[in-house]
Amino acid sequence: MNQRPTTNDQRPNIVLIGFMGSGKTVVGKNLSSILSRPFIDTDSLIEQRQAKTITEIFDQDSEAGFRKLEALMVAEVTGKKNQVISVGAGAVLDPKNADNLKKSGILIYLKTDFSTTYDRIKASKNRPLLAASGSRDDMQALFESRRITYESISDYIVGTMNKSPKEVAEEIIEELRSDGKI
Ligand code: S3P
């Protein structure tokens, strides 16, 4: 019996990725409460630290300024284990962020179809890329280009259509448990 006991602190993070409106935050909160793990939402933490909304950061510091803050936040939060982490939809497009997240845990892509996603986010006032996008078609092009990255880097792909956030969280837990990942 040489195996060292696994403490809670050493369990891999569960990292939720996916397009805007895919349910990362709400599913993350459900996972966090079912598993009794801390929940970290990188966008919310950035807003708290900067005392500004994401929109204000984009307005004042441009998207590049936001991406720098996001990369620092991803590096910081991936220094700890045993968390549920939800990241902004663009975070994993930066290979360094994707690498940090992958090393810290299990990447789960919440897959939703574009129409559903768009219907959820179209009235949002705190999504600068949506505000800047010329049209639904532009958003769809962004969705399609990112989908390829999400699919290629994720460890699990979980469809969210016609499921409640709690059902999605339970499905994730069931899959991870049956694979001995948590
Ligand atoms: C972004 C998504 C947003 C937020 C920022 C940029 C993106 O997060 O990080 O507005 O690049 O798609 P959500 O995925 O939570 O909307």
PDB file of C-alpha atoms and ligand atoms in Angstrom:
ATOM      1  CA  MET A   1       0.000   0.000   0.000  1.00  0.00           C
ATOM      2  CA  ASN A   2       2.393   2.649  -1.211  1.00  0.00           C
ATOM      3  CA  GLN A   3      -0.274   4.865  -2.698  1.00  0.00           C
ATOM      4  CA  ARG A   4      -0.441   8.280  -1.147  1.00  0.00           C
ATOM      5  CA  PRO A   5      -3.924   9.216  -0.082  1.00  0.00           C
ATOM      6  CA  THR A   6      -5.597  11.673  -2.432  1.00  0.00           C
ATOM      7  CA  THR A   7      -6.730  14.695  -0.491  1.00  0.00           C
ATOM      8  CA  ASN A   8      -9.533  16.892  -1.745  1.00  0.00           C
ATOM      9  CA  ASP A   9      -6.988  19.565  -2.598  1.00  0.00           C
ATOM     10  CA  GLN A  10      -5.377  17.351  -5.225  1.00  0.00           C
ATOM     11  CA  ARG A  11      -8.483  16.564  -7.234  1.00  0.00           C
ATOM     12  CA  PRO A  12      -8.421  17.930 -10.758  1.00  0.00           C
ATOM     13  CA  ASN A  13     -10.456  21.014 -11.509  1.00  0.00           C
ATOM     14  CA  ILE A  14     -13.605  20.621 -13.533  1.00  0.00           C
ATOM     15  CA  VAL A  15     -13.410  23.302 -16.221  1.00  0.00           C
ATOM     16  CA  LEU A  16     -16.444  24.363 -18.234  1.00  0.00           C
ATOM     17  CA  ILE A  17     -15.874  25.773 -21.694  1.00  0.00           C
ATOM     18  CA  GLY A  18     -18.227  26.698 -24.510  1.00  0.00           C
ATOM     19  CA  PHE A  19     -19.776  29.582 -26.398  1.00  0.00           C
ATOM     20  CA  MET A  20     -21.465  32.576 -24.766  1.00  0.00           C
ATOM     21  CA  GLY A  21     -24.834  31.500 -23.440  1.00  0.00           C
ATOM     22  CA  SER A  22     -23.973  27.803 -23.280  1.00  0.00           C
ATOM     23  CA  GLY A  23     -24.722  27.714 -19.537  1.00  0.00           C
ATOM     24  CA  LYS A  24     -21.176  27.555 -18.146  1.00  0.00           C
ATOM     25  CA  THR A  25     -21.914  29.714 -15.110  1.00  0.00           C
ATOM     26  CA  VAL A  26     -25.225  28.194 -14.119  1.00  0.00           C
ATOM     27  CA  VAL A  27     -24.065  24.611 -14.702  1.00  0.00           C
ATOM     28  CA  GLY A  28     -20.879  25.445 -12.792  1.00  0.00           C
ATOM     29  CA  LYS A  29     -22.887  26.648  -9.798  1.00  0.00           C
ATOM     30  CA  ASN A  30     -24.872  23.409  -9.836  1.00  0.00           C
ATOM     31  CA  LEU A  31     -21.709  21.301 -10.031  1.00  0.00           C
ATOM     32  CA  SER A  32     -20.182  23.304  -7.226  1.00  0.00           C
ATOM     33  CA  SER A  33     -23.126  22.789  -4.899  1.00  0.00           C
ATOM     34  CA  ILE A  34     -23.588  19.083  -5.682  1.00  0.00           C
ATOM     35  CA  LEU A  35     -19.870  18.336  -5.287  1.00  0.00           C
ATOM     36  CA  SER A  36     -19.233  20.849  -2.485  1.00  0.00           C
ATOM     37  CA  ARG A  37     -16.347  22.364  -4.377  1.00  0.00           C
ATOM     38  CA  PRO A  38     -15.537  26.067  -4.713  1.00  0.00           C
ATOM     39  CA  PHE A  39     -16.916  27.702  -7.869  1.00  0.00           C
ATOM     40  CA  ILE A  40     -14.734  30.127  -9.799  1.00  0.00           C
ATOM     41  CA  ASP A  41     -16.071  32.184 -12.698  1.00  0.00           C
ATOM     42  CA  THR A  42     -13.105  33.962 -14.264  1.00  0.00           C
ATOM     43  CA  ASP A  43     -15.196  36.797 -15.760  1.00  0.00           C
ATOM     44  CA  SER A  44     -16.862  37.529 -12.405  1.00  0.00           C
ATOM     45  CA  LEU A  45     -13.485  37.496 -10.649  1.00  0.00           C
ATOM     46  CA  ILE A  46     -12.027  39.879 -13.230  1.00  0.00           C
ATOM     47  CA  GLU A  47     -14.995  42.218 -12.728  1.00  0.00           C
ATOM     48  CA  GLN A  48     -14.601  42.095  -8.947  1.00  0.00           C
ATOM     49  CA  ARG A  49     -10.876  42.733  -9.021  1.00  0.00           C
ATOM     50  CA  GLN A  50     -11.112  45.562 -11.543  1.00  0.00           C
ATOM     51  CA  ALA A  51     -14.324  46.942 -10.028  1.00  0.00           C
ATOM     52  CA  LYS A  52     -15.566  47.289 -13.622  1.00  0.00           C
ATOM     53  CA  THR A  53     -17.924  45.360 -15.837  1.00  0.00           C
ATOM     54  CA  ILE A  54     -16.544  43.361 -18.757  1.00  0.00           C
ATOM     55  CA  THR A  55     -18.063  45.985 -21.055  1.00  0.00           C
ATOM     56  CA  GLU A  56     -16.252  48.810 -19.242  1.00  0.00           C
ATOM     57  CA  ILE A  57     -12.965  46.914 -19.491  1.00  0.00           C
ATOM     58  CA  PHE A  58     -13.420  46.433 -23.251  1.00  0.00           C
ATOM     59  CA  ASP A  59     -14.389  50.103 -23.644  1.00  0.00           C
ATOM     60  CA  GLN A  60     -11.491  51.462 -21.617  1.00  0.00           C
ATOM     61  CA  ASP A  61      -8.710  48.984 -22.348  1.00  0.00           C
ATOM     62  CA  SER A  62      -9.887  47.325 -25.594  1.00  0.00           C
ATOM     63  CA  GLU A  63     -10.276  43.603 -26.123  1.00  0.00           C
ATOM     64  CA  ALA A  64      -6.491  43.176 -25.902  1.00  0.00           C
ATOM     65  CA  GLY A  65      -6.533  44.682 -22.412  1.00  0.00           C
ATOM     66  CA  PHE A  66      -9.292  42.313 -21.370  1.00  0.00           C
ATOM     67  CA  ARG A  67      -7.388  39.308 -22.787  1.00  0.00           C
ATOM     68  CA  LYS A  68      -4.335  40.188 -20.678  1.00  0.00           C
ATOM     69  CA  LEU A  69      -6.450  40.282 -17.516  1.00  0.00           C
ATOM     70  CA  GLU A  70      -8.112  37.041 -18.549  1.00  0.00           C
ATOM     71  CA  ALA A  71      -4.765  35.284 -19.096  1.00  0.00           C
ATOM     72  CA  LEU A  72      -3.528  36.423 -15.671  1.00  0.00           C
ATOM     73  CA  MET A  73      -6.741  35.220 -14.069  1.00  0.00           C
ATOM     74  CA  VAL A  74      -6.564  31.826 -15.790  1.00  0.00           C
ATOM     75  CA  ALA A  75      -2.947  31.440 -14.650  1.00  0.00           C
ATOM     76  CA  GLU A  76      -3.951  32.333 -11.098  1.00  0.00           C
ATOM     77  CA  VAL A  77      -7.013  30.121 -10.743  1.00  0.00           C
ATOM     78  CA  THR A  78      -5.340  27.104 -12.333  1.00  0.00           C
ATOM     79  CA  GLY A  79      -2.757  27.214  -9.543  1.00  0.00           C
ATOM     80  CA  LYS A  80      -5.319  25.531  -7.295  1.00  0.00           C
ATOM     81  CA  LYS A  81      -7.117  22.198  -7.592  1.00  0.00           C
ATOM     82  CA  ASN A  82     -10.485  20.794  -6.547  1.00  0.00           C
ATOM     83  CA  GLN A  83     -12.491  23.668  -8.019  1.00  0.00           C
ATOM     84  CA  VAL A  84     -15.229  24.045 -10.574  1.00  0.00           C
ATOM     85  CA  ILE A  85     -14.080  26.724 -13.034  1.00  0.00           C
ATOM     86  CA  SER A  86     -16.071  28.467 -15.718  1.00  0.00           C
ATOM     87  CA  VAL A  87     -14.171  30.601 -18.221  1.00  0.00           C
ATOM     88  CA  GLY A  88     -15.326  33.207 -20.745  1.00  0.00           C
ATOM     89  CA  ALA A  89     -16.005  31.805 -24.186  1.00  0.00           C
ATOM     90  CA  GLY A  90     -12.856  33.292 -25.703  1.00  0.00           C
ATOM     91  CA  ALA A  91     -10.394  32.187 -23.022  1.00  0.00           C
ATOM     92  CA  VAL A  92      -9.386  28.852 -24.523  1.00  0.00           C
ATOM     93  CA  LEU A  93      -8.594  30.424 -27.893  1.00  0.00           C
ATOM     94  CA  ASP A  94      -5.292  31.488 -26.349  1.00  0.00           C
ATOM     95  CA  PRO A  95      -3.146  28.323 -26.380  1.00  0.00           C
ATOM     96  CA  LYS A  96      -1.400  29.284 -23.134  1.00  0.00           C
ATOM     97  CA  ASN A  97      -4.758  29.540 -21.342  1.00  0.00           C
ATOM     98  CA  ALA A  98      -5.881  26.248 -22.862  1.00  0.00           C
ATOM     99  CA  ASP A  99      -2.649  24.627 -21.723  1.00  0.00           C
ATOM    100  CA  ASN A 100      -2.958  25.977 -18.154  1.00  0.00           C
ATOM    101  CA  LEU A 101      -6.567  24.826 -17.948  1.00  0.00           C
ATOM    102  CA  LYS A 102      -5.810  21.378 -19.354  1.00  0.00           C
ATOM    103  CA  LYS A 103      -2.942  20.841 -16.938  1.00  0.00           C
ATOM    104  CA  SER A 104      -5.161  21.801 -14.007  1.00  0.00           C
ATOM    105  CA  GLY A 105      -8.144  19.655 -14.761  1.00  0.00           C
ATOM    106  CA  ILE A 106     -10.768  18.138 -17.003  1.00  0.00           C
ATOM    107  CA  LEU A 107     -12.182  20.273 -19.812  1.00  0.00           C
ATOM    108  CA  ILE A 108     -15.882  19.927 -20.456  1.00  0.00           C
ATOM    109  CA  TYR A 109     -17.420  21.539 -23.509  1.00  0.00           C
ATOM    110  CA  LEU A 110     -21.054  22.484 -23.031  1.00  0.00           C
ATOM    111  CA  LYS A 111     -22.409  22.052 -26.505  1.00  0.00           C
ATOM    112  CA  THR A 112     -25.468  24.000 -27.563  1.00  0.00           C
ATOM    113  CA  ASP A 113     -26.802  24.770 -31.016  1.00  0.00           C
ATOM    114  CA  PHE A 114     -26.314  28.265 -32.358  1.00  0.00           C
ATOM    115  CA  SER A 115     -29.984  29.344 -32.453  1.00  0.00           C
ATOM    116  CA  THR A 116     -30.518  28.476 -28.805  1.00  0.00           C
ATOM    117  CA  THR A 117     -27.319  30.190 -27.776  1.00  0.00           C
ATOM    118  CA  TYR A 118     -28.134  33.273 -29.823  1.00  0.00           C
ATOM    119  CA  ASP A 119     -31.654  33.521 -28.426  1.00  0.00           C
ATOM    120  CA  ARG A 120     -30.212  33.410 -24.909  1.00  0.00           C
ATOM    121  CA  ILE A 121     -27.586  36.084 -25.444  1.00  0.00           C
ATOM    122  CA  LYS A 122     -29.067  38.457 -28.001  1.00  0.00           C
ATOM    123  CA  ALA A 123     -30.519  40.838 -25.388  1.00  0.00           C
ATOM    124  CA  SER A 124     -27.397  40.763 -23.205  1.00  0.00           C
ATOM    125  CA  LYS A 125     -25.918  44.153 -22.353  1.00  0.00           C
ATOM    126  CA  ASN A 126     -22.608  42.880 -20.952  1.00  0.00           C
ATOM    127  CA  ARG A 127     -21.214  40.992 -23.949  1.00  0.00           C
ATOM    128  CA  PRO A 128     -19.071  43.430 -25.907  1.00  0.00           C
ATOM    129  CA  LEU A 129     -18.304  41.022 -28.751  1.00  0.00           C
ATOM    130  CA  LEU A 130     -22.017  40.622 -29.324  1.00  0.00           C
ATOM    131  CA  ALA A 131     -22.511  44.389 -29.250  1.00  0.00           C
ATOM    132  CA  ALA A 132     -19.647  44.830 -31.727  1.00  0.00           C
ATOM    133  CA  SER A 133     -20.819  42.116 -34.070  1.00  0.00           C
ATOM    134  CA  GLY A 134     -22.582  43.398 -37.149  1.00  0.00           C
ATOM    135  CA  SER A 135     -25.199  40.695 -37.387  1.00  0.00           C
ATOM    136  CA  ARG A 136     -26.488  37.296 -36.385  1.00  0.00           C
ATOM    137  CA  ASP A 137     -24.456  35.857 -39.269  1.00  0.00           C
ATOM    138  CA  ASP A 138     -21.246  37.326 -37.825  1.00  0.00           C
ATOM    139  CA  MET A 139     -22.003  35.696 -34.499  1.00  0.00           C
ATOM    140  CA  GLN A 140     -22.723  32.423 -36.224  1.00  0.00           C
ATOM    141  CA  ALA A 141     -19.369  32.577 -38.006  1.00  0.00           C
ATOM    142  CA  LEU A 142     -17.645  33.172 -34.649  1.00  0.00           C
ATOM    143  CA  PHE A 143     -19.621  30.296 -33.149  1.00  0.00           C
ATOM    144  CA  GLU A 144     -18.584  27.925 -35.949  1.00  0.00           C
ATOM    145  CA  SER A 145     -14.926  28.869 -35.845  1.00  0.00           C
ATOM    146  CA  ARG A 146     -14.749  28.447 -32.074  1.00  0.00           C
ATOM    147  CA  ARG A 147     -16.699  25.195 -32.072  1.00  0.00           C
ATOM    148  CA  ILE A 148     -13.762  23.497 -33.765  1.00  0.00           C
ATOM    149  CA  THR A 149     -11.412  24.600 -30.979  1.00  0.00           C
ATOM    150  CA  TYR A 150     -13.856  23.626 -28.230  1.00  0.00           C
ATOM    151  CA  GLU A 151     -14.302  20.175 -29.720  1.00  0.00           C
ATOM    152  CA  SER A 152     -10.620  19.558 -30.235  1.00  0.00           C
ATOM    153  CA  ILE A 153      -9.378  20.590 -26.810  1.00  0.00           C
ATOM    154  CA  SER A 154     -12.156  19.246 -24.579  1.00  0.00           C
ATOM    155  CA  ASP A 155     -11.970  15.965 -22.676  1.00  0.00           C
ATOM    156  CA  TYR A 156     -15.763  15.618 -22.621  1.00  0.00           C
ATOM    157  CA  ILE A 157     -18.508  17.053 -24.796  1.00  0.00           C
ATOM    158  CA  VAL A 158     -21.866  17.368 -23.086  1.00  0.00           C
ATOM    159  CA  GLY A 159     -24.963  18.370 -25.011  1.00  0.00           C
ATOM    160  CA  THR A 160     -27.153  20.792 -23.083  1.00  0.00           C
ATOM    161  CA  MET A 161     -30.199  20.940 -25.329  1.00  0.00           C
ATOM    162  CA  ASN A 162     -33.525  20.374 -23.547  1.00  0.00           C
ATOM    163  CA  LYS A 163     -31.829  19.731 -20.222  1.00  0.00           C
ATOM    164  CA  SER A 164     -31.946  21.815 -17.067  1.00  0.00           C
ATOM    165  CA  PRO A 165     -28.627  23.076 -15.678  1.00  0.00           C
ATOM    166  CA  LYS A 166     -29.032  20.592 -12.812  1.00  0.00           C
ATOM    167  CA  GLU A 167     -29.535  17.727 -15.254  1.00  0.00           C
ATOM    168  CA  VAL A 168     -26.428  18.767 -17.169  1.00  0.00           C
ATOM    169  CA  ALA A 169     -24.430  18.923 -13.922  1.00  0.00           C
ATOM    170  CA  GLU A 170     -25.684  15.483 -12.881  1.00  0.00           C
ATOM    171  CA  GLU A 171     -24.792  14.029 -16.268  1.00  0.00           C
ATOM    172  CA  ILE A 172     -21.271  15.443 -16.017  1.00  0.00           C
ATOM    173  CA  ILE A 173     -20.826  13.986 -12.536  1.00  0.00           C
ATOM    174  CA  GLU A 174     -22.117  10.591 -13.632  1.00  0.00           C
ATOM    175  CA  GLU A 175     -19.712  10.459 -16.583  1.00  0.00           C
ATOM    176  CA  LEU A 176     -16.728  11.604 -14.536  1.00  0.00           C
ATOM    177  CA  ARG A 177     -17.515   9.132 -11.758  1.00  0.00           C
ATOM    178  CA  SER A 178     -17.984   6.224 -14.113  1.00  0.00           C
ATOM    179  CA  ASP A 179     -14.591   7.038 -15.671  1.00  0.00           C
ATOM    180  CA  GLY A 180     -13.001   7.259 -12.210  1.00  0.00           C
ATOM    181  CA  LYS A 181     -12.052  10.884 -12.830  1.00  0.00           C
ATOM    182  CA  ILE A 182     -13.584  12.265  -9.654  1.00  0.00           C
TER     183      ILE A 182
HETATM  184  C1  S3P B   1     -16.221  36.543 -24.493  1.00  0.00           C
HETATM  185  C2  S3P B   1     -17.172  35.920 -23.707  1.00  0.00           C
HETATM  186  C3  S3P B   1     -17.625  36.466 -22.433  1.00  0.00           C
HETATM  187  C4  S3P B   1     -16.547  37.377 -21.822  1.00  0.00           C
HETATM  188  C5  S3P B   1     -16.118  38.410 -22.814  1.00  0.00           C
HETATM  189  C6  S3P B   1     -15.517  37.783 -24.074  1.00  0.00           C
HETATM  190  C7  S3P B   1     -15.839  35.923 -25.771  1.00  0.00           C
HETATM  191  O1  S3P B   1     -17.916  35.419 -21.519  1.00  0.00           O
HETATM  192  O2  S3P B   1     -15.442  36.644 -21.389  1.00  0.00           O
HETATM  193  O3  S3P B   1     -17.227  39.194 -23.137  1.00  0.00           O
HETATM  194  O4  S3P B   1     -14.719  36.115 -26.243  1.00  0.00           O
HETATM  195  O5  S3P B   1     -16.678  35.191 -26.349  1.00  0.00           O
HETATM  196  P1  S3P B   1     -19.199  34.429 -21.620  1.00  0.00           P
HETATM  197  O6  S3P B   1     -18.763  33.233 -22.384  1.00  0.00           O
HETATM  198  O7  S3P B   1     -19.507  34.088 -20.209  1.00  0.00           O
HETATM  199  O8  S3P B   1     -20.284  35.194 -22.273  1.00  0.00           O
END
